[in-house]
Amino acid sequence: MKDPGGAEHAFEDLRGEAMRFLQERATAYPELAHVIRALRAEIGRAVLPDPLPAPGRLPGIRHLGPALEMARAGPMTDLAAAFGRLEPYMRWIRTEHYRDRLGDDYMTNYCYTNLLGYDALVPHGRVVSSFLVIGPGRHYPRHHHEAEEIYFPFGGDALWAQGDEEPRERPAGEPIHNTPWLPHEMIARKTPLFSFCFWISPGPIQLPQLTG
């Protein structure tokens, strides 16, 4: 088992980087400041459980190395590096009910790990803060959910779409804000899709549902 003291140090490192990043984003995007600051407050008061949950690995994390390397070239490099140090202590998961619609290829080429939320390093019943990786050439089709959501892409050439708009690239560090029940989709192209993202739910967390 990995050293719990190492996990605590890595967690505090990531917490510090996330708090700085979110404060910068709240200042740069005042129209989203209330949502971003709500997440920042939850990260600020998070407490690591004792004992820590067991880490877990999935096939999709083979895309993490290239994703972290990609992030080094962008404005979120410090956050990505801090996540890379904590990641060995975290549990990677998938939304398993997607398998019937999306098949084994998709399920073995994507995964996410929750810093806060369900199956998370720090359990939370209403807020999710996670890191998502989708392998090149995969399409996360239209889906929606009750929770308000923001993605912050680390970089790459992925396409993002909301509502009826055409998919388009989004700059690294730019918030992609999905209001409750707004259909949205993502397409990973030549690079992995790698994003820091969060949900804030009005009640108990409900998993997303595919709509397209």
mmCIF file of C-alpha atoms in Angstrom:
data_model
loop_
_atom_site.group_PDB
_atom_site.id
_atom_site.type_symbol
_atom_site.label_atom_id
_atom_site.label_comp_id
_atom_site.label_asym_id
_atom_site.label_seq_id
_atom_site.Cartn_x
_atom_site.Cartn_y
_atom_site.Cartn_z
ATOM 1 C CA MET A 1 0.000 0.000 0.000
ATOM 2 C CA LYS A 2 1.248 3.477 -0.821
ATOM 3 C CA ASP A 3 2.393 5.737 2.006
ATOM 4 C CA PRO A 4 -0.653 7.628 3.409
ATOM 5 C CA GLY A 5 1.651 10.502 4.327
ATOM 6 C CA GLY A 6 2.600 10.789 0.684
ATOM 7 C CA ALA A 7 -1.076 10.975 -0.235
ATOM 8 C CA GLU A 8 -1.683 13.754 2.281
ATOM 9 C CA HIS A 9 1.230 15.788 0.944
ATOM 10 C CA ALA A 10 0.130 15.270 -2.669
ATOM 11 C CA PHE A 11 -3.473 16.134 -1.769
ATOM 12 C CA GLU A 12 -2.454 19.420 -0.157
ATOM 13 C CA ASP A 13 -0.305 20.209 -3.193
ATOM 14 C CA LEU A 14 -3.232 19.606 -5.549
ATOM 15 C CA ARG A 15 -5.621 21.496 -3.285
ATOM 16 C CA GLY A 16 -3.327 24.529 -3.370
ATOM 17 C CA GLU A 17 -2.989 24.469 -7.151
ATOM 18 C CA ALA A 18 -6.746 23.967 -7.624
ATOM 19 C CA MET A 19 -7.552 26.848 -5.271
ATOM 20 C CA ARG A 20 -5.184 29.169 -7.151
ATOM 21 C CA PHE A 21 -6.478 28.084 -10.542
ATOM 22 C CA LEU A 22 -10.129 28.485 -9.575
ATOM 23 C CA GLN A 23 -9.531 31.926 -8.089
ATOM 24 C CA GLU A 24 -7.881 33.008 -11.339
ATOM 25 C CA ARG A 25 -10.790 31.617 -13.363
ATOM 26 C CA ALA A 26 -13.377 33.297 -11.125
ATOM 27 C CA THR A 27 -11.634 36.631 -11.675
ATOM 28 C CA ALA A 28 -11.279 36.117 -15.433
ATOM 29 C CA TYR A 29 -14.902 34.956 -15.897
ATOM 30 C CA PRO A 30 -17.047 37.014 -13.491
ATOM 31 C CA GLU A 31 -20.283 35.670 -14.984
ATOM 32 C CA LEU A 32 -19.311 32.231 -13.606
ATOM 33 C CA ALA A 33 -17.608 33.426 -10.429
ATOM 34 C CA HIS A 34 -20.409 32.319 -8.090
ATOM 35 C CA VAL A 35 -20.288 28.736 -9.389
ATOM 36 C CA ILE A 36 -16.495 28.525 -9.481
ATOM 37 C CA ARG A 37 -16.180 29.962 -5.980
ATOM 38 C CA ALA A 38 -18.722 27.473 -4.666
ATOM 39 C CA LEU A 39 -16.497 24.625 -5.856
ATOM 40 C CA ARG A 40 -13.414 26.372 -4.515
ATOM 41 C CA ALA A 41 -15.032 26.554 -1.084
ATOM 42 C CA GLU A 42 -15.821 22.822 -1.136
ATOM 43 C CA ILE A 43 -12.242 21.945 -2.083
ATOM 44 C CA GLY A 44 -10.984 24.260 0.632
ATOM 45 C CA ARG A 45 -12.886 22.443 3.372
ATOM 46 C CA ALA A 46 -12.348 18.890 2.082
ATOM 47 C CA VAL A 47 -10.813 16.470 4.586
ATOM 48 C CA LEU A 48 -9.065 13.263 3.565
ATOM 49 C CA PRO A 49 -10.759 10.206 5.095
ATOM 50 C CA ASP A 50 -8.847 7.829 7.344
ATOM 51 C CA PRO A 51 -8.274 5.228 6.062
ATOM 52 C CA LEU A 52 -7.993 6.318 2.463
ATOM 53 C CA PRO A 53 -10.132 4.484 -0.100
ATOM 54 C CA ALA A 54 -8.232 1.907 -2.119
ATOM 55 C CA PRO A 55 -6.896 3.228 -5.429
ATOM 56 C CA GLY A 56 -8.187 1.621 -8.620
ATOM 57 C CA ARG A 57 -6.908 1.364 -12.181
ATOM 58 C CA LEU A 58 -8.733 1.007 -15.498
ATOM 59 C CA PRO A 59 -7.526 0.400 -19.071
ATOM 60 C CA GLY A 60 -8.307 3.986 -20.088
ATOM 61 C CA ILE A 61 -5.538 5.418 -17.921
ATOM 62 C CA ARG A 62 -3.020 4.394 -20.583
ATOM 63 C CA HIS A 63 -4.008 7.730 -22.177
ATOM 64 C CA LEU A 64 -3.060 9.685 -19.056
ATOM 65 C CA GLY A 65 0.676 9.872 -19.797
ATOM 66 C CA PRO A 66 0.162 11.543 -23.200
ATOM 67 C CA ALA A 67 -2.552 13.747 -21.662
ATOM 68 C CA LEU A 68 -0.234 14.995 -18.911
ATOM 69 C CA GLU A 69 2.522 15.618 -21.446
ATOM 70 C CA MET A 70 0.071 17.602 -23.587
ATOM 71 C CA ALA A 71 -0.977 19.673 -20.565
ATOM 72 C CA ARG A 72 2.627 20.716 -19.911
ATOM 73 C CA ALA A 73 2.432 23.033 -22.918
ATOM 74 C CA GLY A 74 -0.646 24.896 -21.680
ATOM 75 C CA PRO A 75 -1.770 27.340 -18.996
ATOM 76 C CA MET A 76 -2.890 24.562 -16.612
ATOM 77 C CA THR A 77 0.508 22.870 -16.373
ATOM 78 C CA ASP A 78 0.890 23.350 -12.599
ATOM 79 C CA LEU A 79 -2.548 21.873 -11.902
ATOM 80 C CA ALA A 80 -1.804 18.917 -14.187
ATOM 81 C CA ALA A 81 1.550 18.281 -12.495
ATOM 82 C CA ALA A 82 -0.039 18.357 -9.032
ATOM 83 C CA PHE A 83 -2.733 15.947 -10.202
ATOM 84 C CA GLY A 84 -0.057 13.623 -11.588
ATOM 85 C CA ARG A 85 1.498 13.395 -8.121
ATOM 86 C CA LEU A 86 -1.812 12.555 -6.407
ATOM 87 C CA GLU A 87 -3.188 10.286 -9.141
ATOM 88 C CA PRO A 88 -1.503 7.043 -7.920
ATOM 89 C CA TYR A 89 -3.616 7.283 -4.743
ATOM 90 C CA MET A 90 -6.905 7.773 -6.598
ATOM 91 C CA ARG A 91 -9.601 5.440 -7.917
ATOM 92 C CA TRP A 92 -10.440 5.533 -11.619
ATOM 93 C CA ILE A 93 -14.060 4.800 -12.524
ATOM 94 C CA ARG A 94 -16.481 4.759 -15.473
ATOM 95 C CA THR A 95 -20.200 5.374 -15.926
ATOM 96 C CA GLU A 96 -20.991 1.692 -16.380
ATOM 97 C CA HIS A 97 -24.498 2.069 -17.787
ATOM 98 C CA TYR A 98 -22.891 3.591 -20.905
ATOM 99 C CA ARG A 99 -21.578 0.177 -21.948
ATOM 100 C CA ASP A 100 -24.834 -0.978 -23.587
ATOM 101 C CA ARG A 101 -24.904 2.081 -25.867
ATOM 102 C CA LEU A 102 -21.220 2.869 -26.385
ATOM 103 C CA GLY A 103 -19.629 -0.581 -26.348
ATOM 104 C CA ASP A 104 -16.396 -2.014 -25.039
ATOM 105 C CA ASP A 105 -14.106 0.102 -27.219
ATOM 106 C CA TYR A 106 -15.327 3.325 -25.659
ATOM 107 C CA MET A 107 -15.389 1.893 -22.147
ATOM 108 C CA THR A 108 -11.758 0.772 -22.347
ATOM 109 C CA ASN A 109 -10.607 4.132 -23.704
ATOM 110 C CA TYR A 110 -12.111 6.523 -21.187
ATOM 111 C CA CYS A 111 -12.221 6.954 -17.435
ATOM 112 C CA TYR A 112 -12.344 9.600 -14.755
ATOM 113 C CA THR A 113 -11.320 9.966 -11.148
ATOM 114 C CA ASN A 114 -13.161 12.020 -8.558
ATOM 115 C CA LEU A 115 -11.347 14.211 -6.086
ATOM 116 C CA LEU A 116 -14.731 14.984 -4.497
ATOM 117 C CA GLY A 117 -18.017 13.167 -5.042
ATOM 118 C CA TYR A 118 -19.048 9.528 -5.467
ATOM 119 C CA ASP A 119 -16.361 6.810 -5.447
ATOM 120 C CA ALA A 120 -14.043 9.719 -4.673
ATOM 121 C CA LEU A 121 -10.936 10.361 -2.652
ATOM 122 C CA VAL A 122 -13.128 12.653 -0.501
ATOM 123 C CA PRO A 123 -16.807 11.586 -0.509
ATOM 124 C CA HIS A 124 -19.413 14.276 -1.207
ATOM 125 C CA GLY A 125 -23.127 13.823 -1.847
ATOM 126 C CA ARG A 126 -23.774 16.906 -3.968
ATOM 127 C CA VAL A 127 -20.506 18.162 -5.494
ATOM 128 C CA VAL A 128 -18.188 16.318 -7.895
ATOM 129 C CA SER A 129 -14.700 17.502 -8.795
ATOM 130 C CA SER A 130 -12.968 15.203 -11.252
ATOM 131 C CA PHE A 131 -10.326 14.640 -13.902
ATOM 132 C CA LEU A 132 -11.553 13.085 -17.162
ATOM 133 C CA VAL A 133 -9.511 11.318 -19.852
ATOM 134 C CA ILE A 134 -10.896 10.129 -23.206
ATOM 135 C CA GLY A 135 -8.610 8.442 -25.715
ATOM 136 C CA PRO A 136 -8.021 9.812 -29.232
ATOM 137 C CA GLY A 137 -10.677 9.108 -31.826
ATOM 138 C CA ARG A 138 -13.526 8.568 -29.361
ATOM 139 C CA HIS A 139 -16.861 10.386 -29.256
ATOM 140 C CA TYR A 140 -18.698 11.069 -26.007
ATOM 141 C CA PRO A 141 -22.164 11.559 -27.520
ATOM 142 C CA ARG A 142 -24.855 13.971 -26.463
ATOM 143 C CA HIS A 143 -25.857 13.606 -22.837
ATOM 144 C CA HIS A 144 -27.365 15.719 -20.094
ATOM 145 C CA HIS A 145 -27.795 15.790 -16.334
ATOM 146 C CA GLU A 146 -29.452 17.696 -13.526
ATOM 147 C CA ALA A 147 -26.205 19.118 -12.157
ATOM 148 C CA GLU A 148 -24.604 22.367 -13.245
ATOM 149 C CA GLU A 149 -21.204 21.586 -14.744
ATOM 150 C CA ILE A 150 -18.011 23.298 -15.867
ATOM 151 C CA TYR A 151 -15.171 21.717 -17.827
ATOM 152 C CA PHE A 152 -11.692 23.232 -18.004
ATOM 153 C CA PRO A 153 -9.785 21.498 -20.845
ATOM 154 C CA PHE A 154 -6.040 21.100 -20.355
ATOM 155 C CA GLY A 155 -5.374 21.477 -24.094
ATOM 156 C CA GLY A 156 -5.483 19.325 -27.199
ATOM 157 C CA ASP A 157 -7.659 19.317 -30.291
ATOM 158 C CA ALA A 158 -10.943 17.946 -28.897
ATOM 159 C CA LEU A 159 -14.242 19.328 -30.160
ATOM 160 C CA TRP A 160 -16.980 20.453 -27.765
ATOM 161 C CA ALA A 161 -20.645 21.193 -28.474
ATOM 162 C CA GLN A 162 -23.621 22.416 -26.470
ATOM 163 C CA GLY A 163 -27.264 22.397 -27.498
ATOM 164 C CA ASP A 164 -27.636 22.726 -31.274
ATOM 165 C CA GLU A 165 -24.236 24.293 -31.945
ATOM 166 C CA GLU A 166 -21.600 22.696 -34.150
ATOM 167 C CA PRO A 167 -18.675 21.047 -32.320
ATOM 168 C CA ARG A 168 -15.641 23.325 -32.045
ATOM 169 C CA GLU A 169 -12.260 23.497 -30.343
ATOM 170 C CA ARG A 170 -12.015 25.321 -27.034
ATOM 171 C CA PRO A 171 -8.847 26.922 -25.639
ATOM 172 C CA ALA A 172 -7.046 25.354 -22.702
ATOM 173 C CA GLY A 173 -8.270 26.829 -19.434
ATOM 174 C CA GLU A 174 -11.475 28.291 -20.885
ATOM 175 C CA PRO A 175 -14.566 27.247 -18.897
ATOM 176 C CA ILE A 176 -17.204 25.264 -20.765
ATOM 177 C CA HIS A 177 -20.374 25.823 -18.757
ATOM 178 C CA ASN A 178 -23.216 23.323 -19.033
ATOM 179 C CA THR A 179 -26.388 24.461 -17.324
ATOM 180 C CA PRO A 180 -28.785 21.804 -15.945
ATOM 181 C CA TRP A 181 -30.232 19.520 -18.633
ATOM 182 C CA LEU A 182 -28.322 21.233 -21.472
ATOM 183 C CA PRO A 183 -27.348 18.502 -23.979
ATOM 184 C CA HIS A 184 -23.630 18.502 -24.753
ATOM 185 C CA GLU A 185 -21.028 16.271 -26.389
ATOM 186 C CA MET A 186 -17.268 15.949 -26.852
ATOM 187 C CA ILE A 187 -15.122 14.459 -29.610
ATOM 188 C CA ALA A 188 -11.496 13.483 -28.959
ATOM 189 C CA ARG A 189 -9.475 13.699 -32.164
ATOM 190 C CA LYS A 190 -5.695 13.232 -32.469
ATOM 191 C CA THR A 191 -4.909 14.017 -28.826
ATOM 192 C CA PRO A 192 -6.573 12.693 -25.686
ATOM 193 C CA LEU A 193 -9.360 14.772 -24.238
ATOM 194 C CA PHE A 194 -8.146 15.726 -20.755
ATOM 195 C CA SER A 195 -10.196 17.985 -18.518
ATOM 196 C CA PHE A 196 -10.615 19.218 -14.963
ATOM 197 C CA CYS A 197 -14.339 19.379 -14.367
ATOM 198 C CA PHE A 198 -16.952 19.695 -11.677
ATOM 199 C CA TRP A 199 -20.636 19.318 -10.958
ATOM 200 C CA ILE A 200 -22.784 21.094 -8.426
ATOM 201 C CA SER A 201 -26.081 19.266 -7.971
ATOM 202 C CA PRO A 202 -29.245 20.631 -6.322
ATOM 203 C CA GLY A 203 -29.706 17.323 -4.508
ATOM 204 C CA PRO A 204 -28.232 13.823 -4.437
ATOM 205 C CA ILE A 205 -26.012 13.244 -7.456
ATOM 206 C CA GLN A 206 -27.767 11.715 -10.465
ATOM 207 C CA LEU A 207 -25.555 10.208 -13.180
ATOM 208 C CA PRO A 208 -25.772 11.597 -16.735
ATOM 209 C CA GLN A 209 -28.050 10.083 -19.353
ATOM 210 C CA LEU A 210 -27.218 9.732 -23.040
ATOM 211 C CA THR A 211 -29.585 11.629 -25.337
ATOM 212 C CA GLY A 212 -27.960 11.209 -28.767
#
